[in-house]
PDB file of C-alpha atoms and ligand atoms in Angstrom:
ATOM      1  CA  MET A   1     -38.431 281.536 107.618  1.00  0.00           C
ATOM      2  CA  ASN A   2     -36.728 284.938 107.346  1.00  0.00           C
ATOM      3  CA  GLY A   3     -35.001 285.872 110.569  1.00  0.00           C
ATOM      4  CA  ARG A   4     -33.041 288.706 112.079  1.00  0.00           C
ATOM      5  CA  LEU A   5     -31.219 288.847 115.377  1.00  0.00           C
ATOM      6  CA  THR A   6     -29.838 292.091 116.748  1.00  0.00           C
ATOM      7  CA  ALA A   7     -27.725 292.770 119.822  1.00  0.00           C
ATOM      8  CA  ARG A   8     -27.506 296.353 121.066  1.00  0.00           C
ATOM      9  CA  GLY A   9     -24.966 297.427 123.629  1.00  0.00           C
ATOM     10  CA  ILE A  10     -24.647 294.028 125.305  1.00  0.00           C
ATOM     11  CA  VAL A  11     -22.720 294.064 128.592  1.00  0.00           C
ATOM     12  CA  ARG A  12     -22.164 290.974 130.742  1.00  0.00           C
ATOM     13  CA  ARG A  13     -19.961 290.989 133.844  1.00  0.00           C
ATOM     14  CA  TYR A  14     -18.558 288.137 135.904  1.00  0.00           C
ATOM     15  CA  GLY A  15     -17.391 289.580 139.198  1.00  0.00           C
ATOM     16  CA  GLY A  16     -15.047 292.378 138.246  1.00  0.00           C
ATOM     17  CA  ILE A  17     -14.544 291.151 134.675  1.00  0.00           C
ATOM     18  CA  GLU A  18     -16.498 292.616 131.770  1.00  0.00           C
ATOM     19  CA  ALA A  19     -16.693 289.464 129.638  1.00  0.00           C
ATOM     20  CA  VAL A  20     -18.750 291.419 127.086  1.00  0.00           C
ATOM     21  CA  ALA A  21     -18.262 295.163 127.288  1.00  0.00           C
ATOM     22  CA  GLY A  22     -20.866 296.762 125.030  1.00  0.00           C
ATOM     23  CA  VAL A  23     -21.271 294.870 121.748  1.00  0.00           C
ATOM     24  CA  ASP A  24     -23.598 295.612 118.813  1.00  0.00           C
ATOM     25  CA  LEU A  25     -24.190 292.883 116.267  1.00  0.00           C
ATOM     26  CA  THR A  26     -26.788 291.886 113.658  1.00  0.00           C
ATOM     27  CA  ALA A  27     -27.357 288.502 112.009  1.00  0.00           C
ATOM     28  CA  ARG A  28     -29.472 289.021 108.883  1.00  0.00           C
ATOM     29  CA  ALA A  29     -31.788 286.745 106.916  1.00  0.00           C
ATOM     30  CA  GLY A  30     -30.019 284.911 104.114  1.00  0.00           C
ATOM     31  CA  ARG A  31     -26.584 285.693 105.532  1.00  0.00           C
ATOM     32  CA  ILE A  32     -23.928 283.697 107.324  1.00  0.00           C
ATOM     33  CA  THR A  33     -22.360 285.834 110.024  1.00  0.00           C
ATOM     34  CA  ALA A  34     -19.284 284.705 111.957  1.00  0.00           C
ATOM     35  CA  LEU A  35     -18.083 285.758 115.389  1.00  0.00           C
ATOM     36  CA  ILE A  36     -14.344 285.286 115.871  1.00  0.00           C
ATOM     37  CA  GLY A  37     -11.704 286.158 118.425  1.00  0.00           C
ATOM     38  CA  PRO A  38      -9.051 284.631 120.681  1.00  0.00           C
ATOM     39  CA  ASN A  39      -9.717 282.559 123.801  1.00  0.00           C
ATOM     40  CA  GLY A  40     -11.511 284.582 126.452  1.00  0.00           C
ATOM     41  CA  ALA A  41     -12.617 287.287 123.986  1.00  0.00           C
ATOM     42  CA  GLY A  42     -16.218 286.960 125.170  1.00  0.00           C
ATOM     43  CA  LYS A  43     -17.722 285.097 122.212  1.00  0.00           C
ATOM     44  CA  SER A  44     -19.417 282.346 124.233  1.00  0.00           C
ATOM     45  CA  THR A  45     -20.721 284.860 126.755  1.00  0.00           C
ATOM     46  CA  LEU A  46     -22.224 286.992 123.997  1.00  0.00           C
ATOM     47  CA  PHE A  47     -23.687 283.836 122.437  1.00  0.00           C
ATOM     48  CA  ASP A  48     -25.280 282.887 125.738  1.00  0.00           C
ATOM     49  CA  CYS A  49     -26.819 286.362 126.013  1.00  0.00           C
ATOM     50  CA  LEU A  50     -28.257 285.992 122.511  1.00  0.00           C
ATOM     51  CA  ALA A  51     -29.604 282.483 123.143  1.00  0.00           C
ATOM     52  CA  GLY A  52     -31.021 283.327 126.568  1.00  0.00           C
ATOM     53  CA  THR A  53     -28.794 281.095 128.706  1.00  0.00           C
ATOM     54  CA  ALA A  54     -27.183 284.236 130.185  1.00  0.00           C
ATOM     55  CA  ARG A  55     -28.809 287.573 131.065  1.00  0.00           C
ATOM     56  CA  PRO A  56     -26.958 290.675 129.941  1.00  0.00           C
ATOM     57  CA  ASP A  57     -26.287 293.290 132.628  1.00  0.00           C
ATOM     58  CA  ALA A  58     -27.073 295.939 130.030  1.00  0.00           C
ATOM     59  CA  GLY A  59     -28.205 296.085 126.428  1.00  0.00           C
ATOM     60  CA  ARG A  60     -30.987 294.488 124.410  1.00  0.00           C
ATOM     61  CA  VAL A  61     -31.522 291.444 122.218  1.00  0.00           C
ATOM     62  CA  LEU A  62     -34.088 291.735 119.412  1.00  0.00           C
ATOM     63  CA  LEU A  63     -35.449 288.728 117.516  1.00  0.00           C
ATOM     64  CA  ASN A  64     -37.310 289.768 114.381  1.00  0.00           C
ATOM     65  CA  GLY A  65     -37.749 293.180 115.952  1.00  0.00           C
ATOM     66  CA  ARG A  66     -39.184 291.839 119.212  1.00  0.00           C
ATOM     67  CA  ASP A  67     -37.331 292.527 122.450  1.00  0.00           C
ATOM     68  CA  VAL A  68     -36.462 289.079 123.879  1.00  0.00           C
ATOM     69  CA  THR A  69     -33.833 290.268 126.382  1.00  0.00           C
ATOM     70  CA  ARG A  70     -35.848 289.028 129.362  1.00  0.00           C
ATOM     71  CA  LEU A  71     -37.125 285.808 127.776  1.00  0.00           C
ATOM     72  CA  PRO A  72     -35.562 282.487 128.817  1.00  0.00           C
ATOM     73  CA  ALA A  73     -33.929 280.286 126.188  1.00  0.00           C
ATOM     74  CA  HIS A  74     -36.884 277.926 125.671  1.00  0.00           C
ATOM     75  CA  ARG A  75     -39.220 280.841 124.928  1.00  0.00           C
ATOM     76  CA  ARG A  76     -36.758 282.135 122.340  1.00  0.00           C
ATOM     77  CA  VAL A  77     -36.705 278.670 120.717  1.00  0.00           C
ATOM     78  CA  ARG A  78     -40.464 278.890 120.283  1.00  0.00           C
ATOM     79  CA  LEU A  79     -40.022 282.240 118.572  1.00  0.00           C
ATOM     80  CA  GLY A  80     -37.590 280.718 116.081  1.00  0.00           C
ATOM     81  CA  LEU A  81     -34.158 281.028 117.670  1.00  0.00           C
ATOM     82  CA  ALA A  82     -32.277 277.708 117.788  1.00  0.00           C
ATOM     83  CA  ARG A  83     -28.707 276.953 118.825  1.00  0.00           C
ATOM     84  CA  THR A  84     -26.054 274.272 119.008  1.00  0.00           C
ATOM     85  CA  PHE A  85     -23.511 273.981 121.813  1.00  0.00           C
ATOM     86  CA  GLN A  86     -19.714 273.970 121.918  1.00  0.00           C
ATOM     87  CA  GLN A  87     -19.908 271.060 124.367  1.00  0.00           C
ATOM     88  CA  ILE A  88     -22.030 268.446 122.633  1.00  0.00           C
ATOM     89  CA  ALA A  89     -25.297 268.080 124.538  1.00  0.00           C
ATOM     90  CA  VAL A  90     -27.159 265.034 123.215  1.00  0.00           C
ATOM     91  CA  PHE A  91     -29.080 262.527 125.324  1.00  0.00           C
ATOM     92  CA  PRO A  92     -26.751 259.505 125.074  1.00  0.00           C
ATOM     93  CA  THR A  93     -29.316 256.799 125.840  1.00  0.00           C
ATOM     94  CA  LEU A  94     -31.868 258.131 123.342  1.00  0.00           C
ATOM     95  CA  SER A  95     -31.570 257.149 119.702  1.00  0.00           C
ATOM     96  CA  VAL A  96     -30.231 259.650 117.185  1.00  0.00           C
ATOM     97  CA  GLY A  97     -33.765 259.971 115.802  1.00  0.00           C
ATOM     98  CA  ASP A  98     -35.299 260.643 119.209  1.00  0.00           C
ATOM     99  CA  ASN A  99     -32.680 263.299 119.968  1.00  0.00           C
ATOM    100  CA  VAL A 100     -33.732 265.087 116.787  1.00  0.00           C
ATOM    101  CA  ARG A 101     -37.414 264.608 117.644  1.00  0.00           C
ATOM    102  CA  VAL A 102     -36.847 266.556 120.889  1.00  0.00           C
ATOM    103  CA  GLY A 103     -36.000 269.575 118.750  1.00  0.00           C
ATOM    104  CA  ALA A 104     -39.122 269.146 116.640  1.00  0.00           C
ATOM    105  CA  GLU A 105     -41.276 268.986 119.776  1.00  0.00           C
ATOM    106  CA  HIS A 106     -39.797 272.183 121.173  1.00  0.00           C
ATOM    107  CA  ARG A 107     -41.287 274.368 118.497  1.00  0.00           C
ATOM    108  CA  GLN A 108     -44.506 276.059 119.482  1.00  0.00           C
ATOM    109  CA  GLY A 109     -47.706 274.765 117.969  1.00  0.00           C
ATOM    110  CA  ARG A 110     -46.316 271.407 116.961  1.00  0.00           C
ATOM    111  CA  THR A 111     -48.583 269.042 118.843  1.00  0.00           C
ATOM    112  CA  ASP A 112     -49.499 266.926 115.813  1.00  0.00           C
ATOM    113  CA  PRO A 113     -47.330 263.769 115.978  1.00  0.00           C
ATOM    114  CA  ARG A 114     -47.290 263.488 112.177  1.00  0.00           C
ATOM    115  CA  ALA A 115     -45.885 266.986 111.852  1.00  0.00           C
ATOM    116  CA  VAL A 116     -43.233 266.157 114.461  1.00  0.00           C
ATOM    117  CA  ALA A 117     -42.324 262.935 112.613  1.00  0.00           C
ATOM    118  CA  ALA A 118     -42.146 264.720 109.263  1.00  0.00           C
ATOM    119  CA  GLN A 119     -39.963 267.522 110.582  1.00  0.00           C
ATOM    120  CA  THR A 120     -37.701 265.003 112.339  1.00  0.00           C
ATOM    121  CA  ALA A 121     -37.321 262.962 109.143  1.00  0.00           C
ATOM    122  CA  ARG A 122     -36.530 266.089 107.120  1.00  0.00           C
ATOM    123  CA  ALA A 123     -33.814 267.149 109.545  1.00  0.00           C
ATOM    124  CA  LEU A 124     -32.293 263.628 109.637  1.00  0.00           C
ATOM    125  CA  ASP A 125     -32.231 263.493 105.828  1.00  0.00           C
ATOM    126  CA  LEU A 126     -30.692 266.930 105.509  1.00  0.00           C
ATOM    127  CA  LEU A 127     -27.741 265.925 107.683  1.00  0.00           C
ATOM    128  CA  GLY A 128     -27.396 262.400 106.223  1.00  0.00           C
ATOM    129  CA  LEU A 129     -28.349 260.740 109.518  1.00  0.00           C
ATOM    130  CA  ARG A 130     -31.104 258.376 108.328  1.00  0.00           C
ATOM    131  CA  ASP A 131     -28.849 255.281 108.493  1.00  0.00           C
ATOM    132  CA  VAL A 132     -27.994 255.845 112.163  1.00  0.00           C
ATOM    133  CA  ALA A 133     -31.422 257.143 113.292  1.00  0.00           C
ATOM    134  CA  ALA A 134     -32.179 254.030 115.371  1.00  0.00           C
ATOM    135  CA  GLU A 135     -28.735 253.854 117.024  1.00  0.00           C
ATOM    136  CA  PRO A 136     -28.187 255.160 120.560  1.00  0.00           C
ATOM    137  CA  ALA A 137     -26.641 258.623 120.319  1.00  0.00           C
ATOM    138  CA  GLY A 138     -24.035 257.634 122.910  1.00  0.00           C
ATOM    139  CA  SER A 139     -22.569 255.065 120.490  1.00  0.00           C
ATOM    140  CA  GLN A 140     -21.825 257.651 117.807  1.00  0.00           C
ATOM    141  CA  PRO A 141     -18.505 259.428 117.163  1.00  0.00           C
ATOM    142  CA  THR A 142     -18.095 263.137 117.927  1.00  0.00           C
ATOM    143  CA  GLY A 143     -18.417 264.206 114.306  1.00  0.00           C
ATOM    144  CA  THR A 144     -21.770 262.484 113.960  1.00  0.00           C
ATOM    145  CA  LEU A 145     -22.982 263.972 117.241  1.00  0.00           C
ATOM    146  CA  ARG A 146     -22.247 267.493 115.951  1.00  0.00           C
ATOM    147  CA  LEU A 147     -24.544 266.732 113.031  1.00  0.00           C
ATOM    148  CA  VAL A 148     -27.171 265.310 115.434  1.00  0.00           C
ATOM    149  CA  GLU A 149     -27.073 268.583 117.382  1.00  0.00           C
ATOM    150  CA  LEU A 150     -27.514 270.562 114.197  1.00  0.00           C
ATOM    151  CA  ALA A 151     -30.374 268.303 113.075  1.00  0.00           C
ATOM    152  CA  ARG A 152     -32.045 268.779 116.455  1.00  0.00           C
ATOM    153  CA  ALA A 153     -31.742 272.563 116.164  1.00  0.00           C
ATOM    154  CA  LEU A 154     -33.132 272.496 112.612  1.00  0.00           C
ATOM    155  CA  ALA A 155     -36.023 270.241 113.596  1.00  0.00           C
ATOM    156  CA  ALA A 156     -37.343 273.195 115.640  1.00  0.00           C
ATOM    157  CA  ASP A 157     -37.737 274.987 112.286  1.00  0.00           C
ATOM    158  CA  PRO A 158     -35.798 278.105 113.312  1.00  0.00           C
ATOM    159  CA  CYS A 159     -35.490 281.411 111.475  1.00  0.00           C
ATOM    160  CA  VAL A 160     -32.255 282.257 113.320  1.00  0.00           C
ATOM    161  CA  LEU A 161     -29.634 279.606 114.019  1.00  0.00           C
ATOM    162  CA  LEU A 162     -26.730 280.068 116.447  1.00  0.00           C
ATOM    163  CA  LEU A 163     -23.853 277.620 115.943  1.00  0.00           C
ATOM    164  CA  ASP A 164     -21.016 277.295 118.459  1.00  0.00           C
ATOM    165  CA  GLU A 165     -17.990 275.815 116.658  1.00  0.00           C
ATOM    166  CA  PRO A 166     -20.096 273.577 114.406  1.00  0.00           C
ATOM    167  CA  ALA A 167     -17.111 272.033 112.585  1.00  0.00           C
ATOM    168  CA  ALA A 168     -15.161 270.938 115.697  1.00  0.00           C
ATOM    169  CA  GLY A 169     -14.529 267.190 115.469  1.00  0.00           C
ATOM    170  CA  LEU A 170     -15.892 266.797 111.929  1.00  0.00           C
ATOM    171  CA  ASP A 171     -13.915 264.913 109.271  1.00  0.00           C
ATOM    172  CA  ALA A 172     -13.445 266.351 105.790  1.00  0.00           C
ATOM    173  CA  ALA A 173     -16.563 264.714 104.334  1.00  0.00           C
ATOM    174  CA  GLN A 174     -18.733 265.839 107.249  1.00  0.00           C
ATOM    175  CA  THR A 175     -17.327 269.379 106.996  1.00  0.00           C
ATOM    176  CA  SER A 176     -18.231 269.477 103.287  1.00  0.00           C
ATOM    177  CA  ARG A 177     -21.763 268.366 104.108  1.00  0.00           C
ATOM    178  CA  LEU A 178     -21.969 270.964 106.874  1.00  0.00           C
ATOM    179  CA  VAL A 179     -20.828 273.731 104.513  1.00  0.00           C
ATOM    180  CA  ALA A 180     -23.409 272.703 101.914  1.00  0.00           C
ATOM    181  CA  VAL A 181     -26.194 272.469 104.510  1.00  0.00           C
ATOM    182  CA  LEU A 182     -25.389 275.864 106.067  1.00  0.00           C
ATOM    183  CA  ARG A 183     -25.256 277.545 102.651  1.00  0.00           C
ATOM    184  CA  GLY A 184     -28.571 275.945 101.739  1.00  0.00           C
ATOM    185  CA  LEU A 185     -30.163 277.202 104.950  1.00  0.00           C
ATOM    186  CA  ALA A 186     -28.951 280.746 104.293  1.00  0.00           C
ATOM    187  CA  GLU A 187     -30.341 280.546 100.757  1.00  0.00           C
ATOM    188  CA  ARG A 188     -33.719 279.635 102.235  1.00  0.00           C
ATOM    189  CA  GLY A 189     -33.661 282.833 104.308  1.00  0.00           C
ATOM    190  CA  LEU A 190     -32.342 281.712 107.685  1.00  0.00           C
ATOM    191  CA  ALA A 191     -30.043 284.054 109.574  1.00  0.00           C
ATOM    192  CA  LEU A 192     -26.973 282.100 110.697  1.00  0.00           C
ATOM    193  CA  LEU A 193     -24.499 283.220 113.341  1.00  0.00           C
ATOM    194  CA  LEU A 194     -21.521 281.022 114.098  1.00  0.00           C
ATOM    195  CA  VAL A 195     -18.649 281.113 116.524  1.00  0.00           C
ATOM    196  CA  GLU A 196     -15.763 279.463 114.718  1.00  0.00           C
ATOM    197  CA  HIS A 197     -12.038 279.109 115.216  1.00  0.00           C
ATOM    198  CA  ASP A 198     -11.228 277.626 111.814  1.00  0.00           C
ATOM    199  CA  ALA A 199     -10.169 280.636 109.736  1.00  0.00           C
ATOM    200  CA  GLY A 200     -10.479 278.645 106.507  1.00  0.00           C
ATOM    201  CA  LEU A 201     -14.064 277.755 107.256  1.00  0.00           C
ATOM    202  CA  VAL A 202     -14.919 281.341 108.185  1.00  0.00           C
ATOM    203  CA  ALA A 203     -13.372 282.575 104.924  1.00  0.00           C
ATOM    204  CA  GLU A 204     -15.297 279.953 102.949  1.00  0.00           C
ATOM    205  CA  LEU A 205     -18.680 280.392 104.619  1.00  0.00           C
ATOM    206  CA  ALA A 206     -19.211 283.791 106.154  1.00  0.00           C
ATOM    207  CA  ASP A 207     -20.591 286.888 104.443  1.00  0.00           C
ATOM    208  CA  THR A 208     -19.969 289.106 107.443  1.00  0.00           C
ATOM    209  CA  VAL A 209     -17.498 288.786 110.317  1.00  0.00           C
ATOM    210  CA  TYR A 210     -17.483 290.356 113.769  1.00  0.00           C
ATOM    211  CA  ALA A 211     -14.120 290.107 115.537  1.00  0.00           C
ATOM    212  CA  MET A 212     -13.957 290.411 119.331  1.00  0.00           C
ATOM    213  CA  ALA A 213     -11.051 290.797 121.732  1.00  0.00           C
ATOM    214  CA  GLN A 214     -11.277 291.430 125.487  1.00  0.00           C
ATOM    215  CA  GLY A 215     -15.034 291.819 125.443  1.00  0.00           C
ATOM    216  CA  ARG A 216     -15.154 294.399 122.654  1.00  0.00           C
ATOM    217  CA  LEU A 217     -15.533 294.423 118.889  1.00  0.00           C
ATOM    218  CA  VAL A 218     -12.232 295.182 117.180  1.00  0.00           C
ATOM    219  CA  ALA A 219     -13.602 294.943 113.635  1.00  0.00           C
ATOM    220  CA  ALA A 220     -16.817 294.149 111.787  1.00  0.00           C
ATOM    221  CA  GLY A 221     -17.751 293.993 108.116  1.00  0.00           C
ATOM    222  CA  PRO A 222     -17.341 291.898 104.968  1.00  0.00           C
ATOM    223  CA  THR A 223     -15.342 288.709 105.600  1.00  0.00           C
ATOM    224  CA  ALA A 224     -12.298 289.433 103.441  1.00  0.00           C
ATOM    225  CA  ALA A 225     -11.856 292.922 104.897  1.00  0.00           C
ATOM    226  CA  VAL A 226     -12.099 291.754 108.505  1.00  0.00           C
ATOM    227  CA  LEU A 227      -9.865 288.703 108.096  1.00  0.00           C
ATOM    228  CA  THR A 228      -7.094 290.801 106.576  1.00  0.00           C
ATOM    229  CA  ASP A 229      -7.428 293.606 109.142  1.00  0.00           C
ATOM    230  CA  PRO A 230      -4.107 293.743 111.030  1.00  0.00           C
ATOM    231  CA  ARG A 231      -5.913 294.232 114.385  1.00  0.00           C
ATOM    232  CA  VAL A 232      -7.785 290.986 113.776  1.00  0.00           C
ATOM    233  CA  ALA A 233      -4.826 288.956 112.581  1.00  0.00           C
ATOM    234  CA  GLY A 234      -2.942 290.047 115.702  1.00  0.00           C
ATOM    235  CA  ALA A 235      -5.750 289.302 118.124  1.00  0.00           C
ATOM    236  CA  TRP A 236      -6.881 286.075 116.524  1.00  0.00           C
ATOM    237  CA  GLY A 237      -3.503 284.451 116.020  1.00  0.00           C
ATOM    238  CA  ALA A 238      -3.797 282.426 119.220  1.00  0.00           C
ATOM    239  CA  ARG A 239      -6.097 279.769 117.797  1.00  0.00           C
ATOM    240  CA  THR A 240      -5.429 279.702 114.039  1.00  0.00           C
TER     241      THR A 240
HETATM  242  P1  ATP B   1     -13.206 280.582 124.044  1.00  0.00           P
HETATM  243  O1  ATP B   1     -12.794 280.809 122.647  1.00  0.00           O
HETATM  244  O2  ATP B   1     -12.090 280.040 124.885  1.00  0.00           O
HETATM  245  O3  ATP B   1     -14.476 279.815 124.187  1.00  0.00           O
HETATM  246  P2  ATP B   1     -14.661 283.067 124.451  1.00  0.00           P
HETATM  247  O4  ATP B   1     -14.286 284.121 123.481  1.00  0.00           O
HETATM  248  O5  ATP B   1     -15.906 282.320 124.205  1.00  0.00           O
HETATM  249  O6  ATP B   1     -13.444 282.067 124.673  1.00  0.00           O
HETATM  250  P3  ATP B   1     -15.786 283.583 127.063  1.00  0.00           P
HETATM  251  O7  ATP B   1     -15.866 282.126 127.385  1.00  0.00           O
HETATM  252  O8  ATP B   1     -17.036 284.292 126.753  1.00  0.00           O
HETATM  253  O9  ATP B   1     -14.757 283.809 125.869  1.00  0.00           O
HETATM  254  O10 ATP B   1     -15.045 284.302 128.270  1.00  0.00           O
HETATM  255  C1  ATP B   1     -14.877 285.724 128.369  1.00  0.00           C
HETATM  256  C2  ATP B   1     -14.331 286.082 129.739  1.00  0.00           C
HETATM  257  O11 ATP B   1     -15.328 285.862 130.727  1.00  0.00           O
HETATM  258  C3  ATP B   1     -13.116 285.269 130.172  1.00  0.00           C
HETATM  259  O12 ATP B   1     -12.269 286.129 130.903  1.00  0.00           O
HETATM  260  C4  ATP B   1     -13.717 284.205 131.051  1.00  0.00           C
HETATM  261  O13 ATP B   1     -12.775 283.769 132.003  1.00  0.00           O
HETATM  262  C5  ATP B   1     -14.875 284.944 131.696  1.00  0.00           C
HETATM  263  N1  ATP B   1     -16.004 284.051 132.022  1.00  0.00           N
HETATM  264  C6  ATP B   1     -16.772 283.396 131.139  1.00  0.00           C
HETATM  265  N2  ATP B   1     -17.725 282.684 131.758  1.00  0.00           N
HETATM  266  C7  ATP B   1     -17.562 282.898 133.097  1.00  0.00           C
HETATM  267  C8  ATP B   1     -18.237 282.458 134.276  1.00  0.00           C
HETATM  268  N3  ATP B   1     -19.273 281.641 134.220  1.00  0.00           N
HETATM  269  N4  ATP B   1     -17.758 282.888 135.459  1.00  0.00           N
HETATM  270  C9  ATP B   1     -16.707 283.720 135.539  1.00  0.00           C
HETATM  271  N5  ATP B   1     -16.043 284.183 134.479  1.00  0.00           N
HETATM  272  C10 ATP B   1     -16.445 283.791 133.263  1.00  0.00           C
END
């Protein structure tokens, strides 16, 4: 269950733009790490490099000490790296339960249907989705779909979980559940890394914060220190 994800010197260019210009970052087991920064800072690009949906032009990504820089996203999932997306990506015609089952089936070695069913049920319960498990995902509101995405990621039994704006579209009750679930996961030894624009949520949840602007880190360290750093407050003001 314990996980660790490390980025070393990540560079990713789009044409002439260095979207990520040499970033080091570590998400540790048992910790909630947040990545913050204004629009266009490079957070999503860095996230994609970590998850395997983008290839860095330079630098390395290590998952539990193993170099995964050249591995595609689905191979990283099998090694314990799961993610959720900023744009919700559920299968609308599948039921909520079947969407979560897809995550359970993605994990290596899980060919036993009973194990898949058990892991799916656990993830649905954890996110309070049992009552809507048989409903088509497309009929559910955005807040519920965020939780479906998280349940799907958790059903793969990850040791590192990447979350792209997990609270976007959640109501207060769903946000409280999310906070409790994420804390519980960290207590069980998962390494969590989230991109989040809600400063209150970052302050409440994160142990460590990395702040980016224009492709570079402008500050990194304990949450309170980074959030009160004048360079961060200035750069982050756009979305808070
Ligand atoms: P946001 O908070 O708006 O999601 P972000 O911090 O995630 O922003 P990125 O989306 O990573 O920032 O963008 C970083 C830079 O890279 C921006 O200048 C953006 O225009 C550029 N960029 C990102 N993706 C692409 C792409 N596929 N093609 C060209 N340029 C891109």
